[in-house]
mmCIF file with all atom_site columns, C-alpha atoms in Angstrom:
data_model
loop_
_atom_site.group_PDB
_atom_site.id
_atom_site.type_symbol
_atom_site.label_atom_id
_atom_site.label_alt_id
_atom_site.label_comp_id
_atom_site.label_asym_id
_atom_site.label_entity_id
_atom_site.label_seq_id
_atom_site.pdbx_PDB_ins_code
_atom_site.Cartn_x
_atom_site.Cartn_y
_atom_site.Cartn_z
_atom_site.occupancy
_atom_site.B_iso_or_equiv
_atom_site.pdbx_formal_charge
_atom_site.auth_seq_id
_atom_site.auth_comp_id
_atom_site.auth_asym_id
_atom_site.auth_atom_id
_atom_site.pdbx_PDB_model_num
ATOM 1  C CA . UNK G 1 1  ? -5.361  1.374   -14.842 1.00 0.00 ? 22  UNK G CA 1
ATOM 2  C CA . UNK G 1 2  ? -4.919  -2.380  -13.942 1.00 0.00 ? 23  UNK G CA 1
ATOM 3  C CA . UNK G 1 3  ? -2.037  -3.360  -12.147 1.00 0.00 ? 24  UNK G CA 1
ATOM 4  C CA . UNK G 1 4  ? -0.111  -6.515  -11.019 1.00 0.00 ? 25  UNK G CA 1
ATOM 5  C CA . UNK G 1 5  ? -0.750  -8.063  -7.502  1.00 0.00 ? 26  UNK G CA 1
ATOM 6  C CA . UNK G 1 6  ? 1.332   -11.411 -7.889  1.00 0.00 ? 27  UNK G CA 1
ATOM 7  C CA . UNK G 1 7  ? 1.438   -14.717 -9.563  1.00 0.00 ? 28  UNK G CA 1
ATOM 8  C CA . UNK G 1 8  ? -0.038  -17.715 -9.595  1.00 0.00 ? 29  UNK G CA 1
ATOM 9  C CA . UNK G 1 9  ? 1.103   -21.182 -10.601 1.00 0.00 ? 30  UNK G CA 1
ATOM 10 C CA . UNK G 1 10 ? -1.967  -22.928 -10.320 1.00 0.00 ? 31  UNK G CA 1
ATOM 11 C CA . UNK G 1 11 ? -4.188  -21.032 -13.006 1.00 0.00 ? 32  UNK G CA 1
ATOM 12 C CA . UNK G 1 12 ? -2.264  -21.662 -15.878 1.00 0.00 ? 33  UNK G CA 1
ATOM 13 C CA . UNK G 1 13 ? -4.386  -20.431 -18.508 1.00 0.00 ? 34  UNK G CA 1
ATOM 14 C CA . UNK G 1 14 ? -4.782  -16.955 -19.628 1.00 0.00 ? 35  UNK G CA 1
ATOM 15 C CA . UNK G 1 15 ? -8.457  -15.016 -18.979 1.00 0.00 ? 36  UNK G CA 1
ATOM 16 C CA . UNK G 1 16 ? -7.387  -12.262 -21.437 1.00 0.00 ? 37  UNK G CA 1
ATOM 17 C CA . UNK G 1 17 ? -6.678  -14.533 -25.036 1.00 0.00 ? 38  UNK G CA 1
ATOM 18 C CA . UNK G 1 18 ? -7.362  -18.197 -23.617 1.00 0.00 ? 39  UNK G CA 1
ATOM 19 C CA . UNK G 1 19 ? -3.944  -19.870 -23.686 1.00 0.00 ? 40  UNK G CA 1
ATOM 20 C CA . UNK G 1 20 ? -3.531  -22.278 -21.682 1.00 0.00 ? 41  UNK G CA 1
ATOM 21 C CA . UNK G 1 21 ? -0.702  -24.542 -20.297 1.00 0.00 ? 42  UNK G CA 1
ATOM 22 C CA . UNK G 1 22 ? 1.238   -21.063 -19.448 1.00 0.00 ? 43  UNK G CA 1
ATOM 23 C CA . UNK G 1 23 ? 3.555   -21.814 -16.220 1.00 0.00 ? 44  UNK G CA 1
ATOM 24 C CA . UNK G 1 24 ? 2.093   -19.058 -14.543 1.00 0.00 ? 45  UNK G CA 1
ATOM 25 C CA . UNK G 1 25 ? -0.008  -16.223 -14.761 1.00 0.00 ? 46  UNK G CA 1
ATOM 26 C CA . UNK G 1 26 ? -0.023  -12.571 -13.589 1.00 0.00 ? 47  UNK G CA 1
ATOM 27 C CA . UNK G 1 27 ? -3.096  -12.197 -10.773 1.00 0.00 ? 48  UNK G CA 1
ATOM 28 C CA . UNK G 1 28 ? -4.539  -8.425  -12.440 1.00 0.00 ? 49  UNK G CA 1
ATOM 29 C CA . UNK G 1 29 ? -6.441  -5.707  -10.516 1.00 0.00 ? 50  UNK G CA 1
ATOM 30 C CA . UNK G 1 30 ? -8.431  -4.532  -12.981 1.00 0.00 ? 51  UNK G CA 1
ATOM 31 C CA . UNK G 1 31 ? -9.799  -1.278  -13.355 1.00 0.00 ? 52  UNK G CA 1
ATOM 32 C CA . UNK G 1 32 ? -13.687 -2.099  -12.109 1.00 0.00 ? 53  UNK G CA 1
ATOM 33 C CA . UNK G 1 33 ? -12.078 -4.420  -9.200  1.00 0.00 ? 54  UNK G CA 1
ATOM 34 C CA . UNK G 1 34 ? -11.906 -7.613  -10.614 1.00 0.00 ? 55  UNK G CA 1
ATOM 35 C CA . UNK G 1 35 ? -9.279  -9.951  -10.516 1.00 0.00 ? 56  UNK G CA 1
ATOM 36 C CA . UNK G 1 36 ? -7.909  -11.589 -13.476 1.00 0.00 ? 57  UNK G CA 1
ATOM 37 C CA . UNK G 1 37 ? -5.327  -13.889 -14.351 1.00 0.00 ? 58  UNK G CA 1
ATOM 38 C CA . UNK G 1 38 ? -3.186  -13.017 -17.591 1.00 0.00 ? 59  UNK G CA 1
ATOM 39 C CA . UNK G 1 39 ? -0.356  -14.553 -19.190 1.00 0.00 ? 60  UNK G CA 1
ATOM 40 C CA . UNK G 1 40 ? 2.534   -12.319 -19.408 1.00 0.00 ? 61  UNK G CA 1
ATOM 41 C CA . UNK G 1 41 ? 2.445   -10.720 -22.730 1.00 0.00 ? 62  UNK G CA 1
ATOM 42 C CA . UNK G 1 42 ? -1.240  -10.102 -22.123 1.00 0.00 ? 63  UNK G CA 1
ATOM 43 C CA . UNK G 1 43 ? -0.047  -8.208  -18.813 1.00 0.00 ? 64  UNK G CA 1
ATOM 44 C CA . UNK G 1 44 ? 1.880   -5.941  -20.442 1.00 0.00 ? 65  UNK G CA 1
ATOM 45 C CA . UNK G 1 45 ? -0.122  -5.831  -23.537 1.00 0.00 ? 66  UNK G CA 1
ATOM 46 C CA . UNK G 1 46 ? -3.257  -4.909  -21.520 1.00 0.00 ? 67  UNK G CA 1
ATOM 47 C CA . UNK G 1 47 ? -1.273  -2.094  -19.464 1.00 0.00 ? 68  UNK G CA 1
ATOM 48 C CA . UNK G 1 48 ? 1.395   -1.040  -21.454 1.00 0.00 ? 69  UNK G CA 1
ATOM 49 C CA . UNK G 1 49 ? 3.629   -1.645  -19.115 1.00 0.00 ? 70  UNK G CA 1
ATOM 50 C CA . UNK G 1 50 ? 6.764   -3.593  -19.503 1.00 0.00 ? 71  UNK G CA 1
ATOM 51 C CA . UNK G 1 51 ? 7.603   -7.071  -17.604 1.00 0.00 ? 72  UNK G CA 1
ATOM 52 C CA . UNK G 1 52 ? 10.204  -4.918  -15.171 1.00 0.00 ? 73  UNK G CA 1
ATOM 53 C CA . UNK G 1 53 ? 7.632   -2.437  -14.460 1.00 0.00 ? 74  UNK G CA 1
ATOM 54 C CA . UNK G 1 54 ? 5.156   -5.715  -13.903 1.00 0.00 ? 75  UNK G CA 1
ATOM 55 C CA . UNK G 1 55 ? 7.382   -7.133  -11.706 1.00 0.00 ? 76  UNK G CA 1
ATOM 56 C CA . UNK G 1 56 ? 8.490   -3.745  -9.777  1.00 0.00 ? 77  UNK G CA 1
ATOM 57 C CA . UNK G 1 57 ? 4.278   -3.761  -9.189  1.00 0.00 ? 78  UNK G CA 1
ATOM 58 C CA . UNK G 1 58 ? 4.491   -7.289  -8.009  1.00 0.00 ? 79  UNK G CA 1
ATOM 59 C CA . UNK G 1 59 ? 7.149   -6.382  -5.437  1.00 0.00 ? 80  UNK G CA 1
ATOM 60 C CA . UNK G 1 60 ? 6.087   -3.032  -4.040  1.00 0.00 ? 81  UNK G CA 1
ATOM 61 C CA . UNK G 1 61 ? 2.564   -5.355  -3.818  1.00 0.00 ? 82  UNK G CA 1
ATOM 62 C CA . UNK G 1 62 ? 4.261   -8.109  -1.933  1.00 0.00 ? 83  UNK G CA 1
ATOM 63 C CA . UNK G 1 63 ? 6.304   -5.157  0.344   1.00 0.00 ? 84  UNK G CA 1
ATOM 64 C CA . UNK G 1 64 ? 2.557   -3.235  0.986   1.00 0.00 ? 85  UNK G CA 1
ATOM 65 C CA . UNK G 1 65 ? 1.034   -6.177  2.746   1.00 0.00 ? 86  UNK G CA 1
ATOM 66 C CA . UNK G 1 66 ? 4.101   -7.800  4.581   1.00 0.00 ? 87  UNK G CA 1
ATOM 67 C CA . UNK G 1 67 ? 4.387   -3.840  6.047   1.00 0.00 ? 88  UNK G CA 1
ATOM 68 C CA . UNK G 1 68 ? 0.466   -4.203  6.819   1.00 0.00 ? 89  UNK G CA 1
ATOM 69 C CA . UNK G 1 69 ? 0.721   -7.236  8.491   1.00 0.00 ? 90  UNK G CA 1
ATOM 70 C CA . UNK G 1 70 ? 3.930   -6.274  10.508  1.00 0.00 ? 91  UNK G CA 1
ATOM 71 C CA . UNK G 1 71 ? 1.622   -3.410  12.054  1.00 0.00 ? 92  UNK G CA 1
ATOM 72 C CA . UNK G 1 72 ? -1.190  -5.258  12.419  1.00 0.00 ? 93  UNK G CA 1
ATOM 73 C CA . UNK G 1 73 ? 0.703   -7.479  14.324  1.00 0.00 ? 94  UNK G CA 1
ATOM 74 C CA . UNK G 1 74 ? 2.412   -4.698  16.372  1.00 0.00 ? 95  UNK G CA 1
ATOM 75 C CA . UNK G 1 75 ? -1.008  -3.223  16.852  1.00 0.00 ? 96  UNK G CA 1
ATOM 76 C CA . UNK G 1 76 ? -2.484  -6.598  18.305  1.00 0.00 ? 97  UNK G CA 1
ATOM 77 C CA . UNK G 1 77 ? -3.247  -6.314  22.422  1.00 0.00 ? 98  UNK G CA 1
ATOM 78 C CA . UNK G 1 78 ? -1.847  -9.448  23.058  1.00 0.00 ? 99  UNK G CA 1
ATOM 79 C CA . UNK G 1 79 ? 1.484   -8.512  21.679  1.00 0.00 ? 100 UNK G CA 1
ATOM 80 C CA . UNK G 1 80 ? 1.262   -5.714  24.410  1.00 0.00 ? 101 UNK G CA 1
ATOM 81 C CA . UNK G 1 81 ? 0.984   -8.102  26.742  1.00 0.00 ? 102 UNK G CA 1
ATOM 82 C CA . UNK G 1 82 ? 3.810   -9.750  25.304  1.00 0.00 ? 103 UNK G CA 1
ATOM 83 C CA . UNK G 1 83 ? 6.144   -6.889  25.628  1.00 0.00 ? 104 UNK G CA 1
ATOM 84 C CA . UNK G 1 84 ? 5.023   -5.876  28.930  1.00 0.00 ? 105 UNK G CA 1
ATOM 85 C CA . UNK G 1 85 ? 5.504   -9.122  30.486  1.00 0.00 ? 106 UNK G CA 1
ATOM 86 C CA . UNK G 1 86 ? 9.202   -9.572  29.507  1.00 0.00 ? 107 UNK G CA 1
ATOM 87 C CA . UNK G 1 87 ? 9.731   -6.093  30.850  1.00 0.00 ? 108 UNK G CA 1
ATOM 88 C CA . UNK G 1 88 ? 9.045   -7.404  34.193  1.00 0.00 ? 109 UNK G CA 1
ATOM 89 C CA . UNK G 1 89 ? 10.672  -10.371 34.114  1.00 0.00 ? 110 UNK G CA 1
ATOM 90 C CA . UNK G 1 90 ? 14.131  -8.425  32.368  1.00 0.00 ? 111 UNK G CA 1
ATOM 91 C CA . UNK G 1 91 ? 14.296  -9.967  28.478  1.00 0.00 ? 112 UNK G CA 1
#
């Protein structure tokens, strides 16, 4: 099933019915892997999913890759270094 990664203000016209001049669209996963951008109703049309569950999507979405870049951060070798060096000097 698609699902919601975001939105976008800058593509303001719907790739499900055509509308345009929308103020934003939903960016969609959709089920083969491509990304779409759909106006609201078509979101939820194309899902059936309603505009909280949408935006619950967006925000566990938004939450997924802040907690993936925190790691990858952690995970870097110079932040090692980082840590290790204010050790010795007593941060």
């Amino acid at each position: 099933m698609a699902r919601a990664l975001g939105t976008d203000d800058s593509i303001t016209n719907c790739d499900c019915c055509g509308k345009s001049g929308l103020k934003f669209t939903v960016i969609m996963e959709l089920d083969d892997g491509e990304i779409a951008h759909y106006g609201q109703v078509c979101a939820g049309r194309n899902t059936g999913k309603t505009r909280p569950q949408i935006t619950s999507e967006i925000k566990a979405h938004a939450e997924a890759q802040k907690a993936a870049a925190r790691a990858e951060f952690f995970a870097h070798p110079a932040n090692e270094r980082i840590r290790a060096f204010i050790g010795r000097v007593g941060g």
